[in-house]
Amino acid sequence: MNLTAKGTVAAIIYRNEENGYTVISLDTVDGDNITCVGTFPALSVGAVLTVTGSVSVHKTYGEQLSVESYTVCDPTSKEGIIKYLSSGLIKGVGEVTATNIYKMFGNDTFGVIENNPMLLTKVKGISQKKAMDIANAVAELKAMQEQIMFLQGYGITVNLAVKIYNIYKGDTRSLVLANPYRLIDDVDGVGFVTADKIARSMGVESVSEFRVRAAIVYVLKEAADKQGNTYLLFDDMMGACSSLLGVDLAEHGQLVEDTVTKLVLEPTVKVFDVEGQRCISLLRYYKLEKAIASRLITLNHDARRIPMDADSLIAQFERVNGMTFHAGQLGAVKSALVNGVTVITGGPGTGKTTIIKCIAEILTSHGMRLEFCAPTGRAAKRLAQSTGSDAKTIHRLLGFEMHGDKMQFKYNRNNTLPCDVVIVDELSMVDISVMYSLLAALESGTRLVLVGDKDQLPSVGAGNVLADIIRSGVIEIRYLTHIYRQSEDSLIVTNAHLINHGKMPEINNKSRDFFVMNYNDFAQVSDTVVELVTSRLPKWTGLPSSEIQVLGALKNGVAGVENLNNRLQQALNPRQYGKAELTVGKSILRVGDRVMQTVNNYELPFVRQNEDGTFSEGQGVFNGDIGFIGGIDRSSGTVSVLLDDRRVATYTQQDISDLQLAYAITIHKSQGSEFEVVVIPLLSGPPTIINKNLLYTAITRAKRAVVLVGSKKILALMVHNNYIAARTTNLCRFLQEENALHQRFFGSAAEGKDDKVD
C-alpha cells in the first residue's frame, strides 16, 4: 500500500552516517505517528517532511513506511525551529542558543538566517563569525536537500539520488543539467534509459549530436561489459544505437560521422579496418589489447637463460613423487623452463597441477622467486591447496589500494613485482583489464607461465585473452590431452572429455561420481534438485548441504536459479522467530543464508582472521565471492558476511543489493571455483546458452560427484550444440603484428636459449 504523509520529525531512532540510512518517528499533521525508514543525506529533529512510500508490517518492528521520495520544508512551529537548530547539524548551536534565536526572531528565524544573518549578532553569545557559520551551515543543508529533490523530480529514487549527490556534492544540479549522460559512467546503477529520460525531459532532441554521442559510447561499453567484445563492426554499432535511440541513424549519416569524428579527436574512440571492414572501439580497450600484445612479445623474447640439466631435474621430480610424465606433460615442463611466456592448456585430469609443481620446484631450486596467482579467491585457494604454495588473487598479488574512490595497484610499470616467475592459473577467466595490470607490473626478463582450459567459458569482462593468445600462434602453447586423473569407477573426468568432444557421456549410475536422473517435467526437476541437496546427497556423501552446489544454466523458470534459491532457502534456512532478515529486491536475506557477491567492490571493508589467530583489516570483495550471512542489524541496515577465506565483510544498505542467494548459482558465476558435489538441472533454452561449452564448464567444477537432473534429450542437445558466442577482439591480430615487428628487428625468440632444456 502506498502512502503520502506530511509531518514533523519527532525523533531519529537510528541513523547510519556512512550511507544515510535512517529510521525516524514522524508526527503527521493528522495527529498520527508513523515510523519511516529510508535514506536521507541529512536530517534533524524538527524538520518538516512530506514523505511518499510503501507501507509494510514487520513482525518485530510493526508498521513502517519505506520512504521512496520526500521533500523538506522549514519548520514553522516554535518547538520545530528550536529542535532543528539544536539538532547537531549546525555546529555550535545548542538548545539554549536556538531558544534565544527563536525568542529574538520567532517564526521569521529562517528568513533572518538566509537573508540577513548579521542580525543574529543581536543574540547573546553570537559573534559575527558564528553568525556567518550558522548561515553557511543552514545554506549547505538546504542546498543538499534541494539537490536531492531536484534529482527526485526526474524520477530518481532517494537511494540513487543520495548516491549521485555523494559523487557530485554541490555541483550535482549543474553537472547533471550540463550532461545527464555522464551519470552512466560516474554512477553505478544508472544506465542509458535513466540518463536519457532525464535528458529528454530537459529538452534534448531525439536526433542530436549530444544524444547520438552518448548512445555510441554506451553501446560500445555495453558490448564490452556484457558480450566481451572489445570492438564492433561499424554497421553493428549503428544498428545497436538505432535500436537504443528509437531512431534510424542510417537516415542521419552526416550527423553520425560528425559525432564519431569528434569522439576520435577527444580522444574517446578508435576507428580502424579489419579485413576491409570498418570497425569502432573505445580507445581504452584498443590501447589495452595493444599494450598486452607488446608486453607479451617482449617478455617472451627477453627471458633470461637458465643453465640447467632439465632432464635430470625432471627425472628426480618423477622419482620423488612416484610418477612418470607423459610426453605432452614433459614438453610442457621443458617449455616453461626455456620460454619467456608459455601457455599450458588442458582439461580436467591432464596433470596441469603436477606440471605446475614440477616447474615451481625446479625454478625455485635455481634461486628464482615465484609467485602463484589466479583471478578469483576460490581459484587461488584451490591453487594453493593443490601446489602447497602460497597463491593470491591477481588483485592481491598486485596490491590493490583505494585512493579516494579510485582503485589503483601498488605494483605497476613504475614499481614492478619483486619476482622472477609468475604462474597464473584459470587464465580463461582473465579479462584484458586485469591482464594488462598484471603484465605492466612485471619487469623485463620475468618468466610467465599461463595455465588454463581453452574449452572453459571465456572471461566475464572484455576480451578473450587465452583464446586469442592460442589463436595467434606466436606464443609457445602446450596442449595436454593425456588423461591422468581417473579410476575405474570414476566418470567425471572421462565424461567431461567425452562431452568436450561432442560425444554423449557414459551413463552408468553404478559409478561413484557421475549420475543422470531422467525427468521430462521441469517441476519434477525442481523437486528432485531440492530433495538431492537437502537430504539424499548429504546422506549418501556424508557432506553437509553447504558443500553441495547447484549450478544452473538459466535464472528464470520453475527449475531456474532464482526459484531454486527460494525453495532451498525455505528448506535449509526457513523463517524463524528471532532470526533477523532483510528484503532485498525480490529476495529475502536472513542470517545463515548462503550468499554470493555479484560485482567487484574494492572499497567494502573486511576483517580477516589469520591462521595464527590474529586479525587484519582490509578492503575489497569480488564478483563470485561466496559466504554465509553471520548477522543482520535491522536498525542500521547492515549485514555481516563470513566469506570462504575467513574474511568478515560488513555491508551497508547501499551495498546489500550486490548480494544474492547462492544455494543455486549460474554456471557462468561458478568459473574458477571447485565444489565437492555439483547438481545440474537440465533445462531447455536458447541454443546460445544451452550448449556443450556451458555443460562442460559445469561438470568440471565438481570434485567428488556430479548429478545431472533432467531430460536425456536436453542432455543430447547440449552435447551436440557447439555454439560459442564469437567475440570481436584485437589481441590475436596485435600479437601477430608485434611478433612480426620484433622478429624483424631482433630475430626469433628461440635464439640464444639453452639447448639443454629442450
Tab-separated table of C-alpha atoms in Angstrom, residues 13-378:
chain	number	residue	atom	x	y	z
A	13	ILE	CA	15.543	6.407	16.165
A	14	TYR	CA	18.601	5.325	14.211
A	15	ARG	CA	20.969	6.874	11.703
A	16	ASN	CA	23.950	5.469	9.804
A	17	GLU	CA	26.089	8.468	8.857
A	18	GLU	CA	28.048	6.474	6.253
A	19	ASN	CA	25.119	5.710	3.981
A	20	GLY	CA	22.323	7.949	5.283
A	21	TYR	CA	20.058	5.055	6.277
A	22	THR	CA	17.674	6.489	8.867
A	23	VAL	CA	14.748	5.374	10.997
A	24	ILE	CA	12.553	8.273	12.151
A	25	SER	CA	9.388	8.873	14.077
A	26	LEU	CA	7.158	11.291	12.143
A	27	ASP	CA	4.307	13.203	13.815
A	28	THR	CA	1.856	13.829	10.981
A	29	VAL	CA	-0.450	16.818	10.591
A	30	ASP	CA	-3.337	14.383	11.048
A	31	GLY	CA	-2.158	13.557	14.552
A	32	ASP	CA	-0.734	10.127	13.740
A	33	ASN	CA	2.760	8.860	14.454
A	34	ILE	CA	4.489	6.913	11.672
A	35	THR	CA	7.789	5.060	11.728
A	36	CYS	CA	9.633	5.846	8.493
A	37	VAL	CA	12.723	4.088	7.154
A	38	GLY	CA	14.808	5.289	4.229
A	39	THR	CA	17.903	7.075	3.017
A	40	PHE	CA	18.279	10.757	3.884
A	41	PRO	CA	21.514	12.679	3.217
A	42	ALA	CA	20.972	14.847	6.328
A	43	LEU	CA	18.068	15.126	8.705
A	44	SER	CA	17.260	16.685	12.053
A	45	VAL	CA	14.557	16.539	14.659
A	46	GLY	CA	12.046	19.299	13.942
A	47	ALA	CA	12.357	19.098	10.163
A	48	VAL	CA	9.069	19.155	8.274
A	49	LEU	CA	8.808	16.378	5.689
A	50	THR	CA	6.377	15.219	3.062
A	51	VAL	CA	7.135	11.538	2.506
A	52	THR	CA	5.859	9.022	-0.027
A	53	GLY	CA	6.427	5.313	0.148
A	54	SER	CA	5.025	1.843	0.720
A	55	VAL	CA	3.612	0.603	3.998
A	56	SER	CA	4.577	-2.811	5.319
A	57	VAL	CA	4.196	-4.631	8.613
A	58	HIS	CA	7.309	-6.149	10.149
A	59	LYS	CA	6.812	-8.915	12.695
A	60	THR	CA	9.231	-7.275	15.146
A	61	TYR	CA	9.054	-3.561	14.383
A	62	GLY	CA	5.407	-3.300	13.365
A	63	GLU	CA	4.056	-0.958	10.681
A	64	GLN	CA	6.683	1.004	8.761
A	65	LEU	CA	6.734	3.380	5.812
A	66	SER	CA	9.621	2.665	3.408
A	67	VAL	CA	10.314	6.128	2.011
A	68	GLU	CA	10.725	6.283	-1.765
A	69	SER	CA	10.696	10.088	-2.144
A	70	TYR	CA	10.464	13.094	0.134
A	71	THR	CA	10.552	16.882	0.302
A	72	VAL	CA	11.814	19.064	3.139
A	73	CYS	CA	10.283	22.331	4.384
A	74	ASP	CA	11.499	24.759	7.024
A	75	PRO	CA	9.862	24.065	10.383
A	76	THR	CA	7.248	26.670	11.319
A	77	SER	CA	6.493	25.921	14.973
A	78	LYS	CA	8.497	27.133	17.944
A	79	GLU	CA	9.332	23.595	19.011
A	80	GLY	CA	10.266	22.579	15.458
A	81	ILE	CA	12.560	25.557	14.835
A	82	ILE	CA	14.386	25.095	18.144
A	83	LYS	CA	14.825	21.356	17.616
A	84	TYR	CA	16.032	21.877	14.042
A	85	LEU	CA	18.651	24.471	15.001
A	86	SER	CA	19.881	22.472	18.008
A	87	SER	CA	19.873	19.066	16.300
A	88	GLY	CA	23.660	18.979	15.923
A	89	LEU	CA	23.637	19.599	12.179
A	90	ILE	CA	24.617	23.221	12.831
A	91	LYS	CA	27.913	23.307	14.682
A	92	GLY	CA	27.998	25.462	17.801
A	93	VAL	CA	24.239	25.833	18.213
A	94	GLY	CA	22.764	24.076	21.223
A	95	GLU	CA	19.290	24.236	22.707
A	96	VAL	CA	19.983	27.427	24.702
A	97	THR	CA	21.315	29.348	21.676
A	98	ALA	CA	18.500	28.027	19.494
A	99	THR	CA	15.912	29.120	22.057
A	100	ASN	CA	17.447	32.599	22.262
A	101	ILE	CA	17.417	32.902	18.469
A	102	TYR	CA	13.731	31.999	18.381
A	103	LYS	CA	12.896	34.440	21.185
A	104	MET	CA	14.517	37.209	19.150
A	105	PHE	CA	13.093	36.411	15.697
A	106	GLY	CA	10.182	33.994	16.199
A	107	ASN	CA	8.793	32.417	13.044
A	108	ASP	CA	10.976	34.739	10.925
A	109	THR	CA	14.099	32.889	12.140
A	110	PHE	CA	14.961	31.201	8.821
A	111	GLY	CA	14.273	34.356	6.842
A	112	VAL	CA	16.795	36.188	9.000
A	113	ILE	CA	19.393	33.400	8.752
A	114	GLU	CA	19.123	33.224	4.980
A	115	ASN	CA	18.724	36.914	4.093
A	116	ASN	CA	20.334	38.967	6.873
A	117	PRO	CA	22.488	36.715	9.072
A	118	MET	CA	24.286	39.651	10.737
A	119	LEU	CA	21.104	40.288	12.727
A	120	LEU	CA	21.954	37.102	14.627
A	121	THR	CA	24.699	39.064	16.441
A	122	LYS	CA	21.923	40.656	18.485
A	123	VAL	CA	21.513	37.310	20.215
A	124	LYS	CA	23.714	36.885	23.282
A	125	GLY	CA	26.797	34.745	22.553
A	126	ILE	CA	26.691	35.012	18.760
A	127	SER	CA	29.655	36.771	17.179
A	128	GLN	CA	29.858	37.872	13.542
A	129	LYS	CA	31.886	34.741	12.706
A	130	LYS	CA	29.408	32.483	14.440
A	131	ALA	CA	26.508	34.201	12.682
A	132	MET	CA	28.101	33.507	9.292
A	133	ASP	CA	28.883	29.901	10.321
A	134	ILE	CA	25.217	29.378	11.188
A	135	ALA	CA	24.103	30.928	7.903
A	136	ASN	CA	26.554	28.833	5.874
A	137	ALA	CA	25.545	25.609	7.647
A	138	VAL	CA	21.851	26.229	7.017
A	139	ALA	CA	22.578	27.150	3.386
A	140	GLU	CA	24.595	23.952	2.853
A	141	LEU	CA	21.831	21.813	4.342
A	142	LYS	CA	19.192	23.442	2.190
A	143	ALA	CA	21.378	23.179	-0.904
A	144	MET	CA	21.904	19.469	-0.312
A	145	GLN	CA	18.197	18.870	0.237
A	146	GLU	CA	17.389	20.862	-2.894
A	147	GLN	CA	19.870	18.812	-4.926
A	148	ILE	CA	18.227	15.578	-3.752
A	149	MET	CA	14.750	16.914	-4.501
A	150	PHE	CA	15.957	18.127	-7.912
A	151	LEU	CA	17.001	14.572	-8.780
A	152	GLN	CA	13.770	13.127	-7.414
A	153	GLY	CA	11.939	15.405	-9.806
A	154	TYR	CA	13.291	13.271	-12.659
A	155	GLY	CA	12.009	10.031	-11.171
A	156	ILE	CA	15.276	9.098	-9.456
A	157	THR	CA	14.827	7.156	-6.217
A	158	VAL	CA	16.095	8.580	-2.926
A	159	ASN	CA	18.817	5.912	-2.648
A	160	LEU	CA	20.119	6.626	-6.132
A	161	ALA	CA	19.790	10.391	-5.628
A	162	VAL	CA	21.934	10.172	-2.478
A	163	LYS	CA	24.495	8.074	-4.377
A	164	ILE	CA	24.634	10.724	-7.121
A	165	TYR	CA	24.893	13.555	-4.594
A	166	ASN	CA	27.743	11.827	-2.739
A	167	ILE	CA	29.711	11.812	-6.003
A	168	TYR	CA	28.952	15.318	-7.297
A	169	LYS	CA	28.173	17.125	-3.991
A	170	GLY	CA	27.320	20.779	-4.511
A	171	ASP	CA	27.797	20.523	-8.271
A	172	THR	CA	25.068	17.900	-8.669
A	173	ARG	CA	22.463	20.113	-10.293
A	174	SER	CA	24.841	21.929	-12.636
A	175	LEU	CA	26.676	18.779	-13.756
A	176	VAL	CA	23.503	16.778	-14.383
A	177	LEU	CA	21.920	19.669	-16.273
A	178	ALA	CA	25.087	20.131	-18.354
A	179	ASN	CA	25.303	16.439	-19.300
A	180	PRO	CA	22.932	13.898	-17.762
A	181	TYR	CA	24.621	11.135	-19.752
A	182	ARG	CA	27.720	11.410	-17.570
A	183	LEU	CA	25.697	9.588	-14.898
A	184	ILE	CA	26.142	6.379	-16.916
A	185	ASP	CA	29.915	6.376	-16.397
A	186	ASP	CA	30.067	8.010	-12.979
A	187	VAL	CA	27.308	6.313	-11.005
A	188	ASP	CA	26.706	2.579	-10.548
A	189	GLY	CA	23.063	1.773	-11.147
A	190	VAL	CA	22.444	4.390	-13.827
A	191	GLY	CA	22.033	3.082	-17.366
A	192	PHE	CA	21.268	4.774	-20.646
A	193	VAL	CA	17.491	4.599	-20.190
A	194	THR	CA	17.577	6.552	-16.896
A	195	ALA	CA	20.056	9.143	-18.153
A	196	ASP	CA	18.203	9.510	-21.447
A	197	LYS	CA	14.887	10.003	-19.654
A	198	ILE	CA	16.424	12.913	-17.732
A	199	ALA	CA	17.993	14.335	-20.880
A	200	ARG	CA	14.773	14.168	-22.880
A	201	SER	CA	12.842	15.843	-20.043
A	202	MET	CA	15.421	18.638	-20.203
A	203	GLY	CA	14.650	19.209	-23.860
A	204	VAL	CA	17.393	17.184	-25.591
A	205	GLU	CA	16.111	16.394	-29.084
A	206	SER	CA	15.622	12.786	-30.207
A	207	VAL	CA	18.118	13.285	-33.044
A	208	SER	CA	21.026	15.373	-31.779
A	209	GLU	CA	24.782	15.057	-31.593
A	210	PHE	CA	24.543	15.096	-27.794
A	211	ARG	CA	22.237	12.062	-27.717
A	212	VAL	CA	23.973	10.140	-30.515
A	213	ARG	CA	27.335	10.586	-28.819
A	214	ALA	CA	26.013	9.144	-25.559
A	215	ALA	CA	24.465	6.209	-27.408
A	216	ILE	CA	27.689	5.316	-29.255
A	217	VAL	CA	29.775	5.316	-26.085
A	218	TYR	CA	27.125	3.359	-24.190
A	219	VAL	CA	26.722	0.708	-26.902
A	220	LEU	CA	30.494	0.153	-27.102
A	221	LYS	CA	30.771	-0.091	-23.329
A	222	GLU	CA	27.840	-2.498	-23.065
A	223	ALA	CA	29.283	-4.634	-25.864
A	224	ALA	CA	32.476	-4.959	-23.834
A	225	ASP	CA	30.856	-5.446	-20.424
A	226	LYS	CA	28.038	-7.772	-21.481
A	227	GLN	CA	29.335	-9.607	-24.574
A	228	GLY	CA	33.103	-9.282	-24.095
A	229	ASN	CA	33.625	-7.501	-27.440
A	230	THR	CA	36.482	-5.014	-27.453
A	231	TYR	CA	35.254	-3.543	-30.748
A	232	LEU	CA	32.226	-3.658	-33.037
A	233	LEU	CA	31.767	-3.566	-36.767
A	234	PHE	CA	30.655	-0.038	-37.569
A	235	ASP	CA	27.381	-1.259	-39.066
A	236	ASP	CA	26.616	-3.331	-35.945
A	237	MET	CA	27.252	-0.273	-33.781
A	238	MET	CA	24.876	1.758	-35.941
A	239	GLY	CA	22.166	-0.867	-35.630
A	240	ALA	CA	22.503	-1.104	-31.847
A	241	CYS	CA	22.413	2.691	-31.468
A	242	SER	CA	19.371	2.979	-33.734
A	243	SER	CA	17.526	0.442	-31.608
A	244	LEU	CA	18.537	2.154	-28.377
A	245	LEU	CA	17.514	5.629	-29.562
A	246	GLY	CA	14.397	4.572	-31.435
A	247	VAL	CA	15.772	6.396	-34.481
A	248	ASP	CA	17.101	5.032	-37.790
A	249	LEU	CA	20.590	6.528	-37.779
A	250	ALA	CA	21.106	5.438	-41.398
A	251	GLU	CA	18.931	8.440	-42.275
A	252	HIS	CA	21.280	10.762	-40.363
A	253	GLY	CA	24.623	9.621	-41.734
A	254	GLN	CA	26.348	13.005	-41.659
A	255	LEU	CA	25.345	13.597	-38.030
A	256	VAL	CA	26.799	10.205	-37.084
A	257	GLU	CA	30.039	10.868	-38.980
A	258	ASP	CA	30.454	14.291	-37.365
A	259	THR	CA	29.821	12.792	-33.932
A	260	VAL	CA	32.294	9.956	-34.490
A	261	THR	CA	34.930	12.413	-35.736
A	262	LYS	CA	34.625	14.430	-32.525
A	263	LEU	CA	34.829	11.246	-30.439
A	264	VAL	CA	38.043	10.303	-32.267
A	265	LEU	CA	39.534	13.760	-31.689
A	266	GLU	CA	38.664	13.847	-27.945
A	267	PRO	CA	40.019	11.025	-27.991
A	268	THR	CA	37.342	8.550	-26.834
A	269	VAL	CA	37.033	6.041	-29.677
A	270	LYS	CA	39.257	4.473	-32.312
A	271	VAL	CA	38.069	3.768	-35.863
A	272	PHE	CA	40.029	1.183	-37.882
A	273	ASP	CA	39.672	-1.518	-40.541
A	274	VAL	CA	39.808	-5.286	-40.021
A	275	GLU	CA	39.975	-7.296	-43.248
A	276	GLY	CA	38.393	-4.446	-45.176
A	277	GLN	CA	35.547	-3.876	-42.713
A	278	ARG	CA	35.181	-0.612	-40.830
A	279	CYS	CA	35.288	-1.080	-37.044
A	280	ILE	CA	34.990	1.087	-33.957
A	281	SER	CA	36.275	0.611	-30.417
A	282	LEU	CA	36.505	2.564	-27.214
A	283	LEU	CA	40.080	3.821	-27.258
A	284	ARG	CA	40.723	2.374	-23.800
A	285	TYR	CA	40.131	-1.205	-24.953
A	286	TYR	CA	42.111	-0.700	-28.148
A	287	LYS	CA	45.112	0.535	-26.160
A	288	LEU	CA	44.807	-2.236	-23.558
A	289	GLU	CA	44.986	-5.010	-26.153
A	290	LYS	CA	47.814	-3.244	-27.970
A	291	ALA	CA	49.786	-2.963	-24.724
A	292	ILE	CA	49.107	-6.604	-23.756
A	293	ALA	CA	50.397	-7.796	-27.121
A	294	SER	CA	53.519	-5.663	-26.898
A	295	ARG	CA	54.290	-6.786	-23.350
A	296	LEU	CA	53.744	-10.493	-24.030
A	297	ILE	CA	56.048	-10.437	-27.047
A	298	THR	CA	58.712	-8.525	-25.113
A	299	LEU	CA	58.532	-10.925	-22.151
A	300	ASN	CA	58.666	-13.902	-24.479
A	301	HIS	CA	61.837	-12.666	-26.175
A	302	ASP	CA	63.625	-11.256	-23.118
A	303	ALA	CA	63.572	-14.296	-20.797
A	304	ARG	CA	66.866	-14.858	-19.002
A	305	ARG	CA	68.672	-18.065	-19.917
A	306	ILE	CA	68.769	-20.667	-17.108
A	307	PRO	CA	71.746	-23.063	-17.303
A	308	MET	CA	70.458	-26.426	-16.050
A	309	ASP	CA	70.196	-30.104	-16.826
A	310	ALA	CA	66.408	-30.156	-17.154
A	311	ASP	CA	66.133	-33.881	-17.926
A	312	SER	CA	67.838	-34.978	-14.702
A	313	LEU	CA	65.857	-32.472	-12.623
A	314	ILE	CA	62.557	-33.664	-14.104
A	315	ALA	CA	63.584	-37.288	-13.562
A	316	GLN	CA	64.365	-36.518	-9.929
A	317	PHE	CA	60.898	-34.961	-9.504
A	318	GLU	CA	59.326	-38.078	-11.016
A	319	ARG	CA	61.244	-40.378	-8.612
A	320	VAL	CA	60.355	-38.354	-5.519
A	321	ASN	CA	56.677	-38.168	-6.476
A	322	GLY	CA	56.392	-41.745	-7.743
A	323	MET	CA	55.089	-40.846	-11.192
A	324	THR	CA	56.138	-40.583	-14.827
A	325	PHE	CA	55.310	-37.677	-17.088
A	326	HIS	CA	53.552	-38.341	-20.369
A	327	ALA	CA	55.333	-36.877	-23.424
A	328	GLY	CA	52.923	-33.937	-23.602
A	329	GLN	CA	53.407	-33.058	-19.937
A	330	LEU	CA	57.169	-33.430	-20.230
A	331	GLY	CA	57.153	-30.974	-23.138
A	332	ALA	CA	55.092	-28.514	-21.131
A	333	VAL	CA	57.590	-28.509	-18.257
A	334	LYS	CA	60.556	-28.006	-20.568
A	335	SER	CA	58.771	-25.257	-22.466
A	336	ALA	CA	58.196	-23.281	-19.275
A	337	LEU	CA	61.892	-23.578	-18.414
A	338	VAL	CA	63.116	-22.195	-21.739
A	339	ASN	CA	60.480	-19.720	-22.905
A	340	GLY	CA	59.665	-16.302	-21.552
A	341	VAL	CA	55.952	-16.984	-21.922
A	342	THR	CA	54.360	-20.435	-22.012
A	343	VAL	CA	50.685	-21.378	-22.209
A	344	ILE	CA	49.680	-24.771	-20.810
A	345	THR	CA	46.123	-25.777	-21.625
A	346	GLY	CA	44.182	-28.934	-20.938
A	347	GLY	CA	41.019	-30.322	-19.438
A	348	PRO	CA	40.487	-31.988	-16.044
A	349	GLY	CA	42.796	-34.838	-15.113
A	350	THR	CA	45.516	-33.952	-17.619
A	351	GLY	CA	48.124	-33.127	-14.991
A	352	LYS	CA	48.193	-29.319	-15.006
A	353	THR	CA	48.712	-29.170	-11.227
A	354	THR	CA	51.561	-31.696	-11.272
A	355	ILE	CA	53.248	-29.761	-14.062
A	356	ILE	CA	52.976	-26.516	-12.097
A	357	LYS	CA	54.545	-28.190	-9.046
A	358	CYS	CA	57.425	-29.557	-11.109
A	359	ILE	CA	58.125	-26.217	-12.800
A	360	ALA	CA	57.983	-24.442	-9.451
A	361	GLU	CA	60.358	-26.862	-7.712
A	362	ILE	CA	62.954	-26.705	-10.479
A	363	LEU	CA	62.915	-22.919	-10.785
A	364	THR	CA	62.922	-22.430	-7.011
A	365	SER	CA	65.953	-24.730	-6.715
A	366	HIS	CA	67.760	-22.338	-9.048
A	367	GLY	CA	67.126	-19.394	-6.744
A	368	MET	CA	64.238	-17.914	-8.674
A	369	ARG	CA	61.454	-16.089	-6.848
A	370	LEU	CA	58.000	-17.393	-7.771
A	371	GLU	CA	54.508	-16.007	-7.393
A	372	PHE	CA	51.299	-18.002	-7.889
A	373	CYS	CA	48.020	-16.290	-8.692
A	374	ALA	CA	44.511	-16.790	-10.064
A	375	PRO	CA	41.676	-14.423	-10.974
A	376	THR	CA	39.322	-15.329	-8.087
A	377	GLY	CA	39.680	-16.062	-4.398
A	378	ARG	CA	38.279	-19.572	-4.754
